[in-house]
Coordinates of C-alpha atoms and ligand atoms in Angstrom, one line a residue:
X1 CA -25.1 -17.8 -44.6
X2 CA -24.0 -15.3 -41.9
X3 CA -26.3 -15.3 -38.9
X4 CA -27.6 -11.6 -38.3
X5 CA -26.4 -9.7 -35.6
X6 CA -28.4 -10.2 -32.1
X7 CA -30.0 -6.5 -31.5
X8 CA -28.4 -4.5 -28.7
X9 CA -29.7 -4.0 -25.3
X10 CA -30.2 -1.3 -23.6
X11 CA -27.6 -1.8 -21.6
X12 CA -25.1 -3.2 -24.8
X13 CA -26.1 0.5 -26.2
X14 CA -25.0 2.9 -22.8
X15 CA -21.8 0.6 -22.9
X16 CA -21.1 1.3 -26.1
X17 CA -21.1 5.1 -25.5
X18 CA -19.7 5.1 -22.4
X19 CA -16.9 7.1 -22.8
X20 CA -15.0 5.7 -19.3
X21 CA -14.3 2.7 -21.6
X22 CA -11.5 4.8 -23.0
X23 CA -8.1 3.3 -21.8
X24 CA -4.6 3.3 -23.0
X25 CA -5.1 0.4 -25.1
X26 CA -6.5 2.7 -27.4
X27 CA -3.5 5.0 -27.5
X28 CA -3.2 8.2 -26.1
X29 CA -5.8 9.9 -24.6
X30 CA -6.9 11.8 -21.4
X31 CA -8.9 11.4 -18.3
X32 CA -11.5 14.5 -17.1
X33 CA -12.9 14.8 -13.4
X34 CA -11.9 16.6 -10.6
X35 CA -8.2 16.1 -9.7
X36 CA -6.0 16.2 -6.8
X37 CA -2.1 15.1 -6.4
X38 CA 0.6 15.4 -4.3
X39 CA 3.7 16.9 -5.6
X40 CA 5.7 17.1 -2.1
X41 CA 5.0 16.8 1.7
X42 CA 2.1 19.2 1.7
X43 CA 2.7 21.8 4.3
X44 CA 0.6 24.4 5.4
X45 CA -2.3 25.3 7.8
X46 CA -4.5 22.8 9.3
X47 CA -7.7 24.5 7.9
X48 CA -8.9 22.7 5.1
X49 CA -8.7 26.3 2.9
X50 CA -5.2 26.8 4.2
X51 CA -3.1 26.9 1.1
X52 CA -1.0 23.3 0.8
X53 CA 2.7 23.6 -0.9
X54 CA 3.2 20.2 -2.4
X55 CA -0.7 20.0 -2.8
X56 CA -2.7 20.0 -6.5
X57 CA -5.6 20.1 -7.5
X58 CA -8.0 20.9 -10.3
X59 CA -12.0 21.0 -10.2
X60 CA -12.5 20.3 -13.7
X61 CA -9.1 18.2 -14.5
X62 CA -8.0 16.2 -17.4
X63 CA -5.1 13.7 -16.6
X64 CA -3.5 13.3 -20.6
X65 CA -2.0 9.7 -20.8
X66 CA 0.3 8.5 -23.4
X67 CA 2.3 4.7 -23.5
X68 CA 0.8 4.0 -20.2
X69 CA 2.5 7.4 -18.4
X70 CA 1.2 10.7 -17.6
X71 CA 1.9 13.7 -20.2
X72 CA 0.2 16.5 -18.1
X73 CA -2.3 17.4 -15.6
X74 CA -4.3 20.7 -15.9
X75 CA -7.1 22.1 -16.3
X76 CA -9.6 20.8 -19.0
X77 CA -10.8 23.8 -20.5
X78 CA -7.1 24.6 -21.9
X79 CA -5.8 21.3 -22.3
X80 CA -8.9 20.3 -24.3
X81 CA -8.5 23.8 -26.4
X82 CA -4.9 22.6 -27.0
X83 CA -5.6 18.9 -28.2
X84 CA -9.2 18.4 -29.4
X85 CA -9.2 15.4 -31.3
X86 CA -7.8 13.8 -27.6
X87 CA -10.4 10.6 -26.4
X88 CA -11.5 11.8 -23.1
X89 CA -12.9 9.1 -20.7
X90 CA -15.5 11.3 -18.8
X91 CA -15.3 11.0 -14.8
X92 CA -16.6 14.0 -13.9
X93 CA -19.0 13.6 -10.8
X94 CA -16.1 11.3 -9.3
X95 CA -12.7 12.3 -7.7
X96 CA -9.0 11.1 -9.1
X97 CA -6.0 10.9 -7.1
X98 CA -3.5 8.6 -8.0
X99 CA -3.8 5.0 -7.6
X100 CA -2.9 3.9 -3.6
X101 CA 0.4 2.4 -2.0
X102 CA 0.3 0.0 0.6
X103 CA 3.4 0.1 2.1
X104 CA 2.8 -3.0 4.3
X105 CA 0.5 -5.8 3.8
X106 CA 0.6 -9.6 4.1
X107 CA -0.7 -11.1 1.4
X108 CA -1.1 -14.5 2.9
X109 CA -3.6 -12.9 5.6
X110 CA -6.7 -12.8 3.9
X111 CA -8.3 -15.0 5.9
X112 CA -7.0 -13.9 8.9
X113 CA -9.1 -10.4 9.0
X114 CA -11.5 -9.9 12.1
X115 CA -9.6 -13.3 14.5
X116 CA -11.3 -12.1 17.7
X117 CA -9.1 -11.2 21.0
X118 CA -5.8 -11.2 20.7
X119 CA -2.8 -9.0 21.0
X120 CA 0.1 -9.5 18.5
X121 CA 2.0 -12.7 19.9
X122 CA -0.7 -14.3 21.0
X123 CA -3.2 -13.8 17.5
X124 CA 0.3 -15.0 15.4
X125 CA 0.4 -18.0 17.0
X126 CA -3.7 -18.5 17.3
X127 CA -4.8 -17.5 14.0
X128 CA -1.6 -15.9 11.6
X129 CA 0.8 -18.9 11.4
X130 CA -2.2 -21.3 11.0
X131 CA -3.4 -19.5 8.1
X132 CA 0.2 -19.2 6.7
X133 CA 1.0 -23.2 7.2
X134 CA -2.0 -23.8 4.6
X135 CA 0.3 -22.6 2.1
X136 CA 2.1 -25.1 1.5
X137 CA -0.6 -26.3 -0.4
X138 CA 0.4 -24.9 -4.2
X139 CA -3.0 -24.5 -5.2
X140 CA -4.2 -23.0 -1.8
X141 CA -1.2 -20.2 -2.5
X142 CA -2.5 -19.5 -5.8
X143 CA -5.9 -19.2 -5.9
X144 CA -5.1 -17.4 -2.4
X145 CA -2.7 -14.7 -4.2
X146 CA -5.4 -14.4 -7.3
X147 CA -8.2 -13.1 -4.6
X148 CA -5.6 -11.1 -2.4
X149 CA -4.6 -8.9 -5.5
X150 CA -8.1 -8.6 -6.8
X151 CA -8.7 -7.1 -3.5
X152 CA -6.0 -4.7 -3.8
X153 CA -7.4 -3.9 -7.4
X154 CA -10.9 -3.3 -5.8
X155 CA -9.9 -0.9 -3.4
X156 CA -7.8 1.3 -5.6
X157 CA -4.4 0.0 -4.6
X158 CA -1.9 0.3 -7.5
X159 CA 1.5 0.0 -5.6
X160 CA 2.1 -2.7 -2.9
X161 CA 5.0 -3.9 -0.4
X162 CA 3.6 -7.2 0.2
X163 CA 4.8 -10.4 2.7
X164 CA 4.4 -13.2 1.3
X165 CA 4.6 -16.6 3.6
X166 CA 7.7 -19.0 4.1
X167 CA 7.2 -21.0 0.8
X168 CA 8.4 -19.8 -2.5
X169 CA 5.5 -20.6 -4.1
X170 CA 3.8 -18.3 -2.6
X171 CA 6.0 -15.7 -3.2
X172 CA 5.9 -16.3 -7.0
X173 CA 2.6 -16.9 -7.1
X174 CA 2.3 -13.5 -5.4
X175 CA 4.1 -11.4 -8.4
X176 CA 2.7 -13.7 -11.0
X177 CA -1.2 -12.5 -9.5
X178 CA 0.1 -9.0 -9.4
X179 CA 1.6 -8.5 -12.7
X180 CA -1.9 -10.1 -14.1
X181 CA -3.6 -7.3 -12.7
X182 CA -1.1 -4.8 -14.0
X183 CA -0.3 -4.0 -10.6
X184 CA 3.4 -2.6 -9.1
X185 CA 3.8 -5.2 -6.6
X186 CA 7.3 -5.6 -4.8
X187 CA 7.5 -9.0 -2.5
X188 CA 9.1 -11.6 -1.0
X189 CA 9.2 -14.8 0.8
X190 CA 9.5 -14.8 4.2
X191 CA 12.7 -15.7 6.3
X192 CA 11.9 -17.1 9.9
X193 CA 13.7 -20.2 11.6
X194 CA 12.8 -19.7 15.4
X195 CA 9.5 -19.1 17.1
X196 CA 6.9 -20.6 14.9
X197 CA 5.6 -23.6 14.0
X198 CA 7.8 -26.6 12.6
X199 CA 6.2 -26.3 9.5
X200 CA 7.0 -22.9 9.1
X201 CA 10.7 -22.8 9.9
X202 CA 12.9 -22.7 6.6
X203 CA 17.2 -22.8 7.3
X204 CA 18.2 -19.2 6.5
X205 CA 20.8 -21.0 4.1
X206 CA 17.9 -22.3 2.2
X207 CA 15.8 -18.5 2.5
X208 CA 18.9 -17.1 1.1
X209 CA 19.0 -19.5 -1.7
X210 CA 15.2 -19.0 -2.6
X211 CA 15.3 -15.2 -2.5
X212 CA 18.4 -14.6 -4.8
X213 CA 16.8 -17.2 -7.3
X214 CA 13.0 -15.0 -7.0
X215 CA 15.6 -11.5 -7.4
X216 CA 16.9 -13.2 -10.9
X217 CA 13.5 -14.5 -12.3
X218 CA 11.5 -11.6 -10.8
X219 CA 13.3 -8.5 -9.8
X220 CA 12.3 -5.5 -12.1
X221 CA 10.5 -8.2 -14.7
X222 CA 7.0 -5.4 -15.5
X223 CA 6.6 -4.1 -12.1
X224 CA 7.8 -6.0 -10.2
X225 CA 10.4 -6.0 -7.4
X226 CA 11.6 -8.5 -5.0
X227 CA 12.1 -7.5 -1.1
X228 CA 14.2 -9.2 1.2
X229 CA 11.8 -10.1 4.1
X230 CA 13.0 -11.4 7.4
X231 CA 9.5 -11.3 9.5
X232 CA 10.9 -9.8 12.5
X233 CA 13.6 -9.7 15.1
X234 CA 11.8 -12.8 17.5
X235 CA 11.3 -15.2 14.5
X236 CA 14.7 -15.3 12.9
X237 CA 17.6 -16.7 14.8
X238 CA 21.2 -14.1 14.6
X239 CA 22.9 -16.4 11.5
X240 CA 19.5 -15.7 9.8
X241 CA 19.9 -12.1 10.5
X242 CA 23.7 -12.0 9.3
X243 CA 22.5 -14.0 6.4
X244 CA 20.0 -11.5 5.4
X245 CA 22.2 -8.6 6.1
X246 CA 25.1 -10.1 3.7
X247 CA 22.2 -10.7 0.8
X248 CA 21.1 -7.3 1.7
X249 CA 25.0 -6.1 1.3
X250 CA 25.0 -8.0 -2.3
X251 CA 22.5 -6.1 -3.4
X252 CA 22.4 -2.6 -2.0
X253 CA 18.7 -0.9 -3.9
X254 CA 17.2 -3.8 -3.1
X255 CA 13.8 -3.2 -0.9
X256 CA 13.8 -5.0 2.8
X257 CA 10.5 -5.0 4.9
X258 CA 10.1 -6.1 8.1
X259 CA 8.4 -5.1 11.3
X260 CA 9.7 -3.1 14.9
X261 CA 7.9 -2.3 18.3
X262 CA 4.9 -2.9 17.5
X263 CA 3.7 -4.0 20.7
X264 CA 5.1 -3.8 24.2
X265 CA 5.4 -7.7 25.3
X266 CA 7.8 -8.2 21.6
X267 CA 9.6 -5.3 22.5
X268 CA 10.2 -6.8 25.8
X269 CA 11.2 -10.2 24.1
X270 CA 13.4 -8.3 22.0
X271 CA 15.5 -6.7 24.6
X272 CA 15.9 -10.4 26.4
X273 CA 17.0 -11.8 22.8
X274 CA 19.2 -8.6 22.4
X275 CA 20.1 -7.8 25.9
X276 CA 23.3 -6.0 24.7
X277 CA 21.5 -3.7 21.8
X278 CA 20.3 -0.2 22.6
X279 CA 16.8 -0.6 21.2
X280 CA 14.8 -3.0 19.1
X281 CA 15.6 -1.3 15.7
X282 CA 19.6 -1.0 16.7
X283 CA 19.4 -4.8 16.0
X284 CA 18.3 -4.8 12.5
X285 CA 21.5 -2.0 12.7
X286 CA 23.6 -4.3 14.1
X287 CA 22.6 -6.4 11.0
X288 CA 23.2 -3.5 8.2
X289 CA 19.1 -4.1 7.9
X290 CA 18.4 -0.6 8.0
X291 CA 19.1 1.9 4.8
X292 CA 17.5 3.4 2.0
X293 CA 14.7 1.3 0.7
X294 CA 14.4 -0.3 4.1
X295 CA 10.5 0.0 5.5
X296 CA 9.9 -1.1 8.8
X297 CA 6.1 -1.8 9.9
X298 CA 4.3 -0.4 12.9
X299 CA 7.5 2.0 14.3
X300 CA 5.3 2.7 17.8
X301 CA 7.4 2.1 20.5
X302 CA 10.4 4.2 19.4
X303 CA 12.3 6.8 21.3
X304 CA 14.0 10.3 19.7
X305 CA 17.0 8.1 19.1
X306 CA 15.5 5.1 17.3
X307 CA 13.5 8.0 14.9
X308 CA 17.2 10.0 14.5
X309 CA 18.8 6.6 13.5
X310 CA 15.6 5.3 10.9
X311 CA 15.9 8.6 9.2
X312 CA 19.3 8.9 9.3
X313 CA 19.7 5.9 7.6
X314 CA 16.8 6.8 5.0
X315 CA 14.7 4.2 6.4
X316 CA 10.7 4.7 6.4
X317 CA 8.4 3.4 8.6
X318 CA 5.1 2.3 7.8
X319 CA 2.0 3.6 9.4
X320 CA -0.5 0.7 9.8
X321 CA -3.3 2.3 11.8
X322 CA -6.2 0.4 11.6
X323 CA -3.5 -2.7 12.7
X324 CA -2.4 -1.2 15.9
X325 CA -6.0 -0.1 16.7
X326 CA -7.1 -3.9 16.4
X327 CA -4.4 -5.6 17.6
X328 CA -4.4 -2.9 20.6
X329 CA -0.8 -2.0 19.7
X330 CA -0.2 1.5 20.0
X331 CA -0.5 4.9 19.0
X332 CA 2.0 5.7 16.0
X333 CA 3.4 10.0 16.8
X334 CA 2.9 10.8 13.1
X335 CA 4.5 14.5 13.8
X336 CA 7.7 12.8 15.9
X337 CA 8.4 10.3 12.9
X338 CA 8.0 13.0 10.4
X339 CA 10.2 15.9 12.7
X340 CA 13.0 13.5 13.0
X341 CA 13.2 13.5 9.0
X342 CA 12.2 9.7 8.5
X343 CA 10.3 8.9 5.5
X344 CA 6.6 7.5 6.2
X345 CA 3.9 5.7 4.2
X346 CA 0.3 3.9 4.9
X347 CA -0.2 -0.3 5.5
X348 CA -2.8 -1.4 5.3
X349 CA -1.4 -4.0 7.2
X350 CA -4.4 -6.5 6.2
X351 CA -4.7 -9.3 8.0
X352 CA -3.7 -7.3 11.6
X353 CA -5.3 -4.5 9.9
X354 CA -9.4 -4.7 8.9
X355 CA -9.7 -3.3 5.6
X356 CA -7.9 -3.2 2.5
X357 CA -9.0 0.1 1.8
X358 CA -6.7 2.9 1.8
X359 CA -9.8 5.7 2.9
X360 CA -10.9 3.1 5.8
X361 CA -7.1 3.3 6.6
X362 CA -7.1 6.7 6.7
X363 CA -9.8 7.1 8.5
X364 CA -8.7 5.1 11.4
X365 CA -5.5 7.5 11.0
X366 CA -6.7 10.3 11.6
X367 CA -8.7 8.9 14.9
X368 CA -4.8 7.4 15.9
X369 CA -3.6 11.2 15.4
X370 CA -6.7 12.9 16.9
X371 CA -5.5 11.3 20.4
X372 CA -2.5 12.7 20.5
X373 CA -3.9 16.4 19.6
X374 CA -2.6 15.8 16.1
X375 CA -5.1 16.1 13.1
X376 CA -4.6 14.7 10.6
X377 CA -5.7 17.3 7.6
X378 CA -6.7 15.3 4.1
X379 CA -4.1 17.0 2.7
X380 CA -1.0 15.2 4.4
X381 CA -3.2 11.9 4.1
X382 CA -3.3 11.9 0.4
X383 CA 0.4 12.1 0.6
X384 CA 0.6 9.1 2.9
X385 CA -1.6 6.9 0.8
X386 CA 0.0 7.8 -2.7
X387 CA 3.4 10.2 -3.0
X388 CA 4.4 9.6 0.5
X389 CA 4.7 6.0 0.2
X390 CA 6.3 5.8 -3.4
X391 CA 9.1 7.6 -1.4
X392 CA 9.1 5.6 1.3
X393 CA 9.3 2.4 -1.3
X394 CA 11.7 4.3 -3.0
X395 CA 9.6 4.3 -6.3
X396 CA 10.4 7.6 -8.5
X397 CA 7.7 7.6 -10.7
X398 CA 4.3 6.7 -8.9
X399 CA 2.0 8.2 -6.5
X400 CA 1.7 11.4 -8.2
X401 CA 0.5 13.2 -11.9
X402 CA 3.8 14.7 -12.6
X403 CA 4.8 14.2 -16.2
X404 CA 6.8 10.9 -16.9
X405 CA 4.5 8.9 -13.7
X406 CA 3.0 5.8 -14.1
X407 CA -0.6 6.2 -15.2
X408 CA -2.0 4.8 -12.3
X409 CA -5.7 6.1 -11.2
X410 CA -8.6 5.8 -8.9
X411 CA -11.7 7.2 -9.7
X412 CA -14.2 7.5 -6.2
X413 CA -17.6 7.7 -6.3
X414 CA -19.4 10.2 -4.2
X415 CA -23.1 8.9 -3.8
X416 CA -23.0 5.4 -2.5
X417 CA -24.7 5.3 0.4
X418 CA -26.9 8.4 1.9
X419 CA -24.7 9.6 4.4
X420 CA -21.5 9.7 2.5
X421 CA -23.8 11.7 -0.5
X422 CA -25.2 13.6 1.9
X423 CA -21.7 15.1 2.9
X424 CA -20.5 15.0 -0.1
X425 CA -22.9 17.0 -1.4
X426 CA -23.1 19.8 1.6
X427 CA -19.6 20.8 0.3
X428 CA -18.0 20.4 -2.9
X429 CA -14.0 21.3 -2.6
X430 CA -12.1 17.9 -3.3
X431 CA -10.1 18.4 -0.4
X432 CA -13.6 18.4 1.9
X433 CA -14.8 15.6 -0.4
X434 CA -11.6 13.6 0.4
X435 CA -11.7 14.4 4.1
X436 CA -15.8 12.8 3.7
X437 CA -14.6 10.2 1.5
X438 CA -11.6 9.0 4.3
X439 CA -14.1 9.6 7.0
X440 CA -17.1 7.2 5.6
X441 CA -16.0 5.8 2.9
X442 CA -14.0 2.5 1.9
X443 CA -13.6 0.4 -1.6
X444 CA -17.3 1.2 -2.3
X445 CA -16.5 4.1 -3.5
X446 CA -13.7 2.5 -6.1
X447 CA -15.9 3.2 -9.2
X448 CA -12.3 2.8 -11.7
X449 CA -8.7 1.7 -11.6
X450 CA -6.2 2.4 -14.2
X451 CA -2.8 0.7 -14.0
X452 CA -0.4 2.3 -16.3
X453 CA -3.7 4.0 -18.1
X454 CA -5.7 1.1 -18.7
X455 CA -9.0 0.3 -17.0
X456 CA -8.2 -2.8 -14.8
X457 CA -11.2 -2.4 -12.4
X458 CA -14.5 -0.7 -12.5
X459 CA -17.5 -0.9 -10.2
X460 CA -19.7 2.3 -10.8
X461 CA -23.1 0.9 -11.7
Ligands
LIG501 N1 5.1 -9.1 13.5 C1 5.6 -10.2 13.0 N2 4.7 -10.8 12.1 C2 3.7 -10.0 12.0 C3 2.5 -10.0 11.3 O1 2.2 -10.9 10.5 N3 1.6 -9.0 11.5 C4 1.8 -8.0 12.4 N4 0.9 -7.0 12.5 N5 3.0 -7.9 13.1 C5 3.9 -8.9 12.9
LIG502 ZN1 2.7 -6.7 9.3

């Protein structure tokens, strides 16, 4: 006899009719609320009516998704006239943008957020290559990498340029955690054989090995990509260096990461290691560690040369604000590094940095800029944390709603917390509502994540 069926709750009976349940595992269908994109570098006034080139938007939007990709991005009104029999997954009351890139984060660093007084050297040896050590532990890496890309996940970060630590382990465990979540995660292990702890050293001959065996098993498998990662100048010894820059010369689209004057006492160390160089990023020159695809971390204390040579050698350099405000590194010139012609996205730079949170980030950017008489309009920040870093990983089809990109999607509440509503509610133009939403917000306002249009996260009740 068949047992009958228990009676629905309440609740069982809104979820059933809740039409944001609507994803791409259904087939094709489209996503309504008020939209904004980036198609280029917006340019224009700083007034937040100034008209943007490069800049979209669309109060009542619908995002049409089909196999995972976007198909069009207009208004709803005609787009629903045009295909009415369409599922619509109703977000209206939120904002979309595309889902967030992290052009620089450690994955490894969890645990290291909010280590109390330290500048860089000093808080990698205190608290960073502790925490990294405890990775040799397989199960420690794991369960490490499932909560690092859940957080990622929660705060709307779809695309990621991620260290991992020394071990491969990690480093596989890393993109096995990312493609779980549906996420575009490019990684790698990292190389360092000087300057650290015993434990931590691995012979470049062996970090050689280990990345070229991760680039076959993992290397454009999903989403995936692999990056060659030597940490930074102090921690890897010159053979490393010529060892990464010949596996960099093997495979010539392949994305490097690393990190350059950040802080003044490693620049210093630098110059002593490299007393013949010109400047701290001439070394990874030297090394042929600096191209297309390239995305050096932090970028502070560069002269008009060192910006000329990153851009013209189609480097990017990522802007990790909330990172050099902690670590009491520096103030990144935003409007230098752009001038010169080099390519620039957003880190997080989580563990350094506080927050995985692309609007915390943000924020803390534009209070970077505003101290150098530069702000920083929403605009041009919603290129940083989406468009703008696809090109600075190199990624042709993310960060944006152009036809043929990834279906990747945050939806942002407006109305958690009274002061954020409050704002929110004073003015409604999604630009002003993304200039509130970077100025108080954070992943509390992630009410939904699409990857590749289907709903991975969601967080609105
Ligand atoms: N330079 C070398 N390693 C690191 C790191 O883990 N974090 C930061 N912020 N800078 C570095
Ligand atoms: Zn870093």
């Amino acid at each position: 006899m068949t047992q009958p069926a228990p009676s629905p709750t309440a609740a069982d009976a809104q979820r059933a009719f809740d039409s944001r349940e609507i994803d791409a595992k259904q087939g094709a269908f489209a996503i309504r609320g008020p939209l904004l994109w980036c198609e280029g570098r917006p340019t224009g006034g700083q007034g937040l009516d100034d008209p943007q080139s490069g800049l979209r938007q669309e109060d009542d939007g619908l995002l049409i998704i089909d196999g995972g990709q976007v198909v069009e991005a207009g208004p709803a009104a005609a787009l629903l006239a045009r295909c009415p029999a369409l599922p619509v997954a109703d977000w209206r009351g939120h904002l979309l943008l595309p889902g967030f890139v992290d052009t620089h984060v450690h994955a490894p660093q969890q645990d290291v957020i909010a280590s109390f007084g330290a500048e860089l050297l000093d808080w990698l040896n205190r608290y960073t290559f502790p925490a990294e050590a405890r990775f040799a532990d397989p199960a420690h890496s794991a369960a490490a990498m499932g909560r690092f890309t859940d957080a990622l996940l929660a705060a709307g970060t779809t695309t990621a340029l991620c260290f991992a630590t020394v071990h491969d382990h990690a480093a596989r465990h890393l993109l096995e955690a990312g493609a779980a979540r549906g996420l575009q995660l490019i990684g790698g292990a990292v190389w360092m054989d000087q300057h650290c702890p015993p434990a931590l050293v691995v012979p470049p001959v062996q970090s050689a090995a280990e990345t070229e065996a991760l680039i076959a098993d993992w290397h454009g498998r999903g989403r995936a990509q692999v990056a060659l990662t030597p940490r930074f100048v102090p921690s890897c010894t010159p053979e490393a260096l010529r060892l990464a820059g010949a596996l960099a010369a093997r495979y010539p689209t392949l994305p490097i990461q690393s990190h350059v004057a950040e802080n003044r006492a490693e620049v210093a160390w630098v110059a002593a290691l490299f007393p013949e160089a010109r400047s701290y990023l001439e070394v990874y020159d030297r090394f042929g560690l600096l191209r297309e695809r390239s995305v050096y971390a932090h970028c502070i204390h560069l002269d008009a040369e060192d910006r000329a040579l990153l851009a013209a050698r189609g480097a990017s350099a990522a802007f990790c604000p909330s990172s050099n405000l902690f670590l009491g590194s520096g103030l990144f010139d935003l409007q230098a590094t752009l001038a010169a012609g080099a390519k620039v996205g957003l880190g997080s730079d989580v563990g350094g940095g506080t927050s995985f949170s692309a609007l915390r980030t943000l924020g803390d950017a534009y209070k970077v800029l505003a101290l150098q008489g530069q702000p920083l309009h929403p605009a041009l920040a919603l290129y940083l944390a989406t468009l703008g870093g696809a090109e600075a990983l190199g990624l042709e089809r993310t960060g944006s709603f152009r036809p043929g990109d990834a279906a990747d999607v945050v939806a942002l509440r407006l109305d958690r917390g009274p002061v954020l509503a409050r704002r929110a509610a004073l003015r409604a133009a999604p630009l002003d509502r993304l200039f509130a939403l970077m100025t108080l917000g954070d992943e509390q306002q992630v009410a939904g994540v699409y990857t590749q249009g289907q709903l991975r996260h969601r967080d609105d009740r």
